[in-house]
Amino acid sequence: MKLFQQKQAGENRVVLINQQEKPIRVFIQRDMTLTKDEIIRAVITQYHPILHGYFAETLKGAVFLPTDKKLTSGEPVVVHITKEPRSGKDATGRITDEKPKEATDIALTLSEKYHIPVAEISSAEMDEIIDEAMESHIKLPCGGEIHIEHTRTAWTLDVDSAASTTTLDIVNKEAVSEITRQIILKNMGGLILIDFAGSKHKNTRQMLEAEIKQAMSEDTLSKLSGWTPAGLYEVQRCREEASLMEKCSPNNPIAIYYKIRRAAAEYRSGKPIIFAAPSVLALLRSSDLIAEYHPLYDQPISFFEIKESFHG
């Protein structure tokens, strides 16, 4: 395996590559968002009687604390983040007596775990790897295809024989291996539904069940629920971190903020002139980046433009 890292402007991007030279996991740690295993100071804001816990505010956003302990509004606490914020939901944490500290650099953790060195790569190289990892249309060696969609309810993966001239069993076997990689690579969480080719046949289901159990045996976050009445294979996967699609979504102002920071680093003469959505500019103005800002009201969040200024 190989381990690549690109660290810049408060963002730490790390990718793990398998022996087939394919990415199998992407990790993104950002200094402005709560990260799993980070320990941070917070202040209690309110109690939620239905969820049986408290909401607290940190310098990086809100966190929910499921606890039976009696707390009061305004009370300071130290929180250990157990689940990252995702899909409009706040982070989850637990109250701790530990001292506040940033989450450990994931590259160092992986390097020690797999006994492999960390190699620094350029921003452009990391962008290329992440763009590939976010692909939702996957072609299999046999000619089959996998189509991936994500809604608020579930992830759906459809296996299509497409241009393949081989049997459906071969298409499905290749799909199982690739689907396992995609689930972990994209860090899918919650309900995952897989529509295999020809999966309505009993013999096909039995063969696929064995393949799936073997392929996903090392993924401790996944629970295999089996076949639904509609012939879909169901997986339930624990959410501890936001998915890759959420972290790098073109509609995520934070993702665009870091993209602009990486691009602005290439401008050496004077301060850059940045045109971007107001929500993105609000993040930039609170940073240490010296630039001239102009809001764009008629463009999507993903659009931005940087012009070079030769006046300091």
Short mmCIF file of C-alpha atoms in Angstrom, two decimals:
data_model
loop_
_atom_site.label_atom_id
_atom_site.label_comp_id
_atom_site.label_asym_id
_atom_site.label_seq_id
_atom_site.Cartn_x
_atom_site.Cartn_y
_atom_site.Cartn_z
CA MET A 1 0.00 0.00 0.00
CA LYS A 2 0.93 3.66 -0.39
CA LEU A 3 0.05 6.66 1.72
CA PHE A 4 -0.14 10.16 0.24
CA GLN A 5 -0.68 13.47 2.04
CA GLN A 6 -1.28 17.07 0.98
CA LYS A 7 -1.44 19.61 3.80
CA GLN A 8 -2.17 23.29 3.24
CA ALA A 9 -3.96 26.27 4.81
CA GLY A 10 -5.52 24.31 7.67
CA GLU A 11 -6.65 21.38 5.55
CA ASN A 12 -5.09 17.92 5.78
CA ARG A 13 -5.93 15.59 2.88
CA VAL A 14 -4.73 11.98 3.07
CA VAL A 15 -5.32 9.05 0.74
CA LEU A 16 -4.57 5.36 1.14
CA ILE A 17 -3.73 3.47 -2.10
CA ASN A 18 -3.97 -0.32 -2.47
CA GLN A 19 -1.65 -2.69 -4.32
CA GLN A 20 -3.71 -2.26 -7.50
CA GLU A 21 -2.85 1.47 -7.40
CA LYS A 22 -6.45 2.39 -6.57
CA PRO A 23 -7.54 4.70 -3.72
CA ILE A 24 -9.30 2.78 -0.97
CA ARG A 25 -9.84 5.57 1.58
CA VAL A 26 -9.70 9.36 1.61
CA PHE A 27 -9.44 11.33 4.85
CA ILE A 28 -9.97 15.08 5.12
CA GLN A 29 -9.27 16.99 8.34
CA ARG A 30 -10.07 20.71 8.44
CA ASP A 31 -9.22 23.26 11.10
CA MET A 32 -12.61 25.00 10.91
CA THR A 33 -14.78 21.89 11.34
CA LEU A 34 -15.12 19.41 14.18
CA THR A 35 -13.11 16.23 13.60
CA LYS A 36 -13.62 12.77 15.09
CA ASP A 37 -11.52 12.24 18.24
CA GLU A 38 -10.85 15.95 18.66
CA ILE A 39 -11.18 17.21 22.25
CA ILE A 40 -12.50 20.75 22.49
CA ARG A 41 -14.01 23.23 24.95
CA ALA A 42 -17.75 23.90 24.68
CA VAL A 43 -20.58 25.73 26.42
CA ILE A 44 -23.97 24.13 27.09
CA THR A 45 -26.77 25.94 25.22
CA GLN A 46 -29.97 23.92 25.69
CA TYR A 47 -31.48 20.59 26.71
CA HIS A 48 -33.37 18.41 24.21
CA PRO A 49 -36.02 16.35 26.08
CA ILE A 50 -36.83 14.05 23.14
CA LEU A 51 -33.23 13.17 22.31
CA HIS A 52 -32.29 13.06 26.02
CA GLY A 53 -29.19 15.17 25.75
CA TYR A 54 -27.77 18.67 25.50
CA PHE A 55 -26.63 20.88 22.67
CA ALA A 56 -23.36 22.71 23.21
CA GLU A 57 -21.51 25.32 21.18
CA THR A 58 -17.80 25.20 20.31
CA LEU A 59 -15.63 27.58 18.31
CA LYS A 60 -16.09 25.19 15.37
CA GLY A 61 -19.83 24.64 15.58
CA ALA A 62 -22.52 22.87 17.58
CA VAL A 63 -22.26 19.42 19.14
CA PHE A 64 -24.94 17.17 20.65
CA LEU A 65 -24.16 15.43 23.95
CA PRO A 66 -26.38 12.43 24.78
CA THR A 67 -26.15 12.22 28.59
CA ASP A 68 -28.25 11.73 31.70
CA LYS A 69 -26.04 14.13 33.62
CA LYS A 70 -27.75 17.31 34.86
CA LEU A 71 -26.25 20.34 33.12
CA THR A 72 -27.23 24.00 32.93
CA SER A 73 -27.24 26.53 30.11
CA GLY A 74 -23.96 28.42 29.95
CA GLU A 75 -22.02 25.70 31.76
CA PRO A 76 -18.50 25.13 30.32
CA VAL A 77 -17.54 21.55 29.45
CA VAL A 78 -14.82 19.71 27.57
CA VAL A 79 -16.10 17.48 24.78
CA HIS A 80 -14.61 14.49 22.96
CA ILE A 81 -16.02 14.37 19.41
CA THR A 82 -17.29 10.88 18.55
CA LYS A 83 -19.16 11.63 15.32
CA GLU A 84 -18.51 14.43 12.84
CA PRO A 85 -21.24 16.82 11.60
CA ARG A 86 -22.97 15.56 8.44
CA SER A 87 -25.99 16.22 6.20
CA GLY A 88 -27.18 19.19 8.23
CA LYS A 89 -26.77 17.31 11.53
CA ASP A 90 -24.55 18.53 14.33
CA ALA A 91 -21.54 16.61 15.56
CA THR A 92 -21.97 14.17 18.45
CA GLY A 93 -19.68 13.98 21.45
CA ARG A 94 -19.28 13.02 25.08
CA ILE A 95 -18.20 15.04 28.09
CA THR A 96 -14.66 14.24 29.20
CA ASP A 97 -12.08 15.20 31.84
CA GLU A 98 -9.31 15.10 29.24
CA LYS A 99 -7.41 18.21 28.18
CA PRO A 100 -8.44 19.86 24.88
CA LYS A 101 -6.35 18.78 21.89
CA GLU A 102 -6.59 18.64 18.11
CA ALA A 103 -7.28 15.30 16.44
CA THR A 104 -4.11 13.35 15.63
CA ASP A 105 -2.83 13.77 12.08
CA ILE A 106 -4.50 10.85 10.32
CA ALA A 107 -1.46 10.31 8.08
CA LEU A 108 0.70 9.55 11.12
CA THR A 109 -1.93 7.16 12.50
CA LEU A 110 -2.16 5.26 9.21
CA SER A 111 1.60 5.21 8.78
CA GLU A 112 2.01 3.52 12.16
CA LYS A 113 -0.90 1.14 11.56
CA TYR A 114 0.24 -0.14 8.16
CA HIS A 115 4.00 0.43 8.60
CA ILE A 116 4.30 2.52 5.46
CA PRO A 117 5.89 5.96 4.90
CA VAL A 118 3.92 9.13 4.20
CA ALA A 119 4.64 10.68 0.79
CA GLU A 120 3.85 14.35 0.16
CA ILE A 121 2.10 15.09 -3.15
CA SER A 122 0.98 18.30 -4.84
CA SER A 123 -2.42 19.88 -4.52
CA ALA A 124 -3.17 19.09 -8.17
CA GLU A 125 -2.25 15.42 -7.70
CA MET A 126 -4.50 15.14 -4.65
CA ASP A 127 -7.35 16.89 -6.51
CA GLU A 128 -7.07 14.29 -9.27
CA ILE A 129 -7.23 11.40 -6.80
CA ILE A 130 -10.24 12.85 -4.97
CA ASP A 131 -12.07 13.61 -8.23
CA GLU A 132 -11.65 9.96 -9.19
CA ALA A 133 -12.81 8.81 -5.75
CA MET A 134 -16.03 10.84 -6.11
CA GLU A 135 -17.01 9.25 -9.43
CA SER A 136 -20.55 7.84 -9.32
CA HIS A 137 -20.36 5.86 -12.57
CA ILE A 138 -17.91 2.96 -12.22
CA LYS A 139 -16.88 0.70 -15.10
CA LEU A 140 -15.96 -2.91 -14.31
CA PRO A 141 -13.18 -4.84 -16.13
CA CYS A 142 -15.78 -7.23 -17.61
CA GLY A 143 -17.69 -4.36 -19.23
CA GLY A 144 -20.37 -4.08 -16.56
CA GLU A 145 -21.10 -0.87 -14.69
CA ILE A 146 -22.05 0.36 -11.22
CA HIS A 147 -24.19 3.48 -10.81
CA ILE A 148 -24.12 5.16 -7.39
CA GLU A 149 -26.69 7.65 -6.07
CA HIS A 150 -27.06 9.30 -2.67
CA THR A 151 -30.24 10.75 -1.20
CA ARG A 152 -31.15 11.84 2.33
CA THR A 153 -32.69 8.39 2.84
CA ALA A 154 -30.09 6.00 1.46
CA TRP A 155 -27.19 5.20 -0.80
CA THR A 156 -28.21 3.11 -3.82
CA LEU A 157 -25.85 1.11 -6.01
CA ASP A 158 -27.15 -0.39 -9.24
CA VAL A 159 -25.17 -3.11 -11.02
CA ASP A 160 -25.70 -3.15 -14.79
CA SER A 161 -24.32 -5.76 -17.21
CA ALA A 162 -24.10 -2.90 -19.78
CA ALA A 163 -21.59 -3.80 -22.55
CA SER A 164 -20.44 -7.01 -20.85
CA THR A 165 -20.55 -10.20 -22.93
CA THR A 166 -19.86 -12.47 -19.95
CA THR A 167 -22.31 -14.10 -17.51
CA LEU A 168 -24.21 -12.18 -14.84
CA ASP A 169 -22.40 -14.19 -12.17
CA ILE A 170 -19.05 -12.81 -13.32
CA VAL A 171 -20.46 -9.28 -13.53
CA ASN A 172 -21.84 -9.55 -9.99
CA LYS A 173 -18.63 -11.05 -8.57
CA GLU A 174 -16.59 -8.16 -9.97
CA ALA A 175 -19.22 -5.77 -8.69
CA VAL A 176 -19.01 -7.10 -5.10
CA SER A 177 -15.29 -6.35 -4.91
CA GLU A 178 -15.69 -2.87 -6.40
CA ILE A 179 -18.77 -2.05 -4.32
CA THR A 180 -16.87 -2.88 -1.14
CA ARG A 181 -14.08 -0.51 -2.21
CA GLN A 182 -16.57 2.22 -3.09
CA ILE A 183 -18.46 1.95 0.22
CA ILE A 184 -15.25 2.41 2.22
CA LEU A 185 -13.67 4.90 -0.20
CA LYS A 186 -16.68 7.22 -0.18
CA ASN A 187 -17.25 6.50 3.51
CA MET A 188 -20.93 5.75 2.94
CA GLY A 189 -23.07 5.73 6.06
CA GLY A 190 -26.62 4.81 7.00
CA LEU A 191 -28.76 2.68 4.71
CA ILE A 192 -27.06 1.19 1.63
CA LEU A 193 -29.15 -0.67 -0.97
CA ILE A 194 -27.51 -2.73 -3.73
CA ASP A 195 -29.37 -3.86 -6.85
CA PHE A 196 -27.33 -6.69 -8.37
CA ALA A 197 -27.92 -7.89 -11.92
CA GLY A 198 -30.37 -10.82 -11.97
CA SER A 199 -30.55 -10.95 -8.19
CA LYS A 200 -34.13 -12.18 -8.15
CA HIS A 201 -32.88 -15.75 -8.71
CA LYS A 202 -32.36 -17.80 -5.52
CA ASN A 203 -29.07 -19.39 -6.63
CA THR A 204 -27.69 -16.00 -7.57
CA ARG A 205 -28.58 -14.61 -4.16
CA GLN A 206 -26.88 -17.46 -2.33
CA MET A 207 -23.69 -17.02 -4.32
CA LEU A 208 -23.70 -13.25 -3.83
CA GLU A 209 -24.39 -13.50 -0.10
CA ALA A 210 -21.21 -15.54 0.39
CA GLU A 211 -19.19 -13.14 -1.78
CA ILE A 212 -20.48 -10.09 0.09
CA LYS A 213 -19.79 -11.55 3.54
CA GLN A 214 -16.22 -12.38 2.57
CA ALA A 215 -15.54 -9.03 0.84
CA MET A 216 -16.91 -6.93 3.72
CA SER A 217 -15.68 -9.06 6.62
CA GLU A 218 -13.04 -6.52 7.66
CA ASP A 219 -15.32 -3.47 7.57
CA THR A 220 -16.33 -3.22 11.22
CA LEU A 221 -18.72 -0.33 10.55
CA SER A 222 -21.01 -2.38 8.30
CA LYS A 223 -23.88 -4.65 9.29
CA LEU A 224 -25.15 -6.96 6.53
CA SER A 225 -28.95 -7.09 6.73
CA GLY A 226 -29.55 -9.40 3.76
CA TRP A 227 -32.11 -9.36 0.98
CA THR A 228 -35.19 -7.14 0.97
CA PRO A 229 -38.55 -8.38 -0.41
CA ALA A 230 -37.82 -6.32 -3.53
CA GLY A 231 -34.59 -8.23 -4.20
CA LEU A 232 -32.14 -5.57 -3.05
CA TYR A 233 -29.22 -6.35 -0.76
CA GLU A 234 -29.26 -4.16 2.34
CA VAL A 235 -26.27 -2.94 4.31
CA GLN A 236 -26.42 -0.66 7.34
CA ARG A 237 -23.21 1.24 8.00
CA CYS A 238 -22.44 3.27 11.10
CA ARG A 239 -21.84 7.00 10.54
CA GLU A 240 -18.83 8.32 12.41
CA GLU A 241 -17.51 10.76 9.84
CA ALA A 242 -19.09 12.74 7.03
CA SER A 243 -18.99 11.00 3.65
CA LEU A 244 -16.47 12.04 1.03
CA MET A 245 -19.33 13.39 -1.10
CA GLU A 246 -20.49 15.65 1.75
CA LYS A 247 -17.02 16.94 2.55
CA CYS A 248 -16.17 17.71 -1.08
CA SER A 249 -19.62 18.65 -2.39
CA PRO A 250 -19.63 21.62 -4.81
CA ASN A 251 -22.52 22.97 -2.71
CA ASN A 252 -20.48 22.93 0.49
CA PRO A 253 -19.11 26.46 1.18
CA ILE A 254 -16.34 25.02 3.37
CA ALA A 255 -15.11 22.78 0.53
CA ILE A 256 -15.02 25.77 -1.83
CA TYR A 257 -13.26 27.87 0.81
CA TYR A 258 -10.35 25.44 0.96
CA LYS A 259 -10.32 25.10 -2.82
CA ILE A 260 -9.89 28.87 -3.09
CA ARG A 261 -7.17 28.85 -0.42
CA ARG A 262 -5.22 26.28 -2.43
CA ALA A 263 -5.67 28.28 -5.64
CA ALA A 264 -4.81 31.61 -4.01
CA ALA A 265 -1.50 30.19 -2.81
CA GLU A 266 -0.33 30.26 -6.45
CA TYR A 267 -0.65 34.05 -6.61
CA ARG A 268 2.64 35.67 -5.66
CA SER A 269 2.27 39.28 -6.88
CA GLY A 270 0.29 41.57 -4.61
CA LYS A 271 -2.94 40.32 -3.06
CA PRO A 272 -5.43 38.28 -5.12
CA ILE A 273 -8.87 39.58 -6.07
CA ILE A 274 -11.43 36.88 -5.27
CA PHE A 275 -14.94 36.65 -6.72
CA ALA A 276 -17.13 34.07 -4.93
CA ALA A 277 -20.50 33.38 -3.34
CA PRO A 278 -21.26 35.44 -0.18
CA SER A 279 -21.28 32.33 2.04
CA VAL A 280 -17.78 31.46 0.84
CA LEU A 281 -16.52 35.03 1.20
CA ALA A 282 -17.76 35.10 4.80
CA LEU A 283 -15.41 32.22 5.57
CA LEU A 284 -12.53 33.83 3.69
CA ARG A 285 -12.93 37.14 5.51
CA SER A 286 -12.60 35.38 8.85
CA SER A 287 -9.34 33.75 7.75
CA ASP A 288 -5.78 35.09 7.59
CA LEU A 289 -5.84 35.34 3.79
CA ILE A 290 -5.10 38.88 2.63
CA ALA A 291 -7.19 39.51 -0.46
CA GLU A 292 -9.78 41.76 -2.06
CA TYR A 293 -13.27 40.24 -2.05
CA HIS A 294 -16.21 40.66 -4.43
CA PRO A 295 -19.50 38.77 -3.93
CA LEU A 296 -21.19 36.86 -6.75
CA TYR A 297 -24.95 36.68 -6.29
CA ASP A 298 -25.98 35.04 -9.58
CA GLN A 299 -23.60 32.06 -9.62
CA PRO A 300 -23.64 28.65 -7.90
CA ILE A 301 -21.59 28.24 -4.73
CA SER A 302 -19.04 26.14 -6.60
CA PHE A 303 -18.12 29.01 -8.94
CA PHE A 304 -15.30 31.37 -8.08
CA GLU A 305 -12.71 33.44 -9.88
CA ILE A 306 -9.33 34.72 -8.76
CA LYS A 307 -7.58 37.59 -10.45
CA GLU A 308 -4.05 38.77 -9.76
CA SER A 309 -3.43 42.23 -8.43
CA PHE A 310 -0.03 43.86 -8.73
CA HIS A 311 -0.89 46.47 -6.11
CA GLY A 312 0.02 45.35 -2.59
#
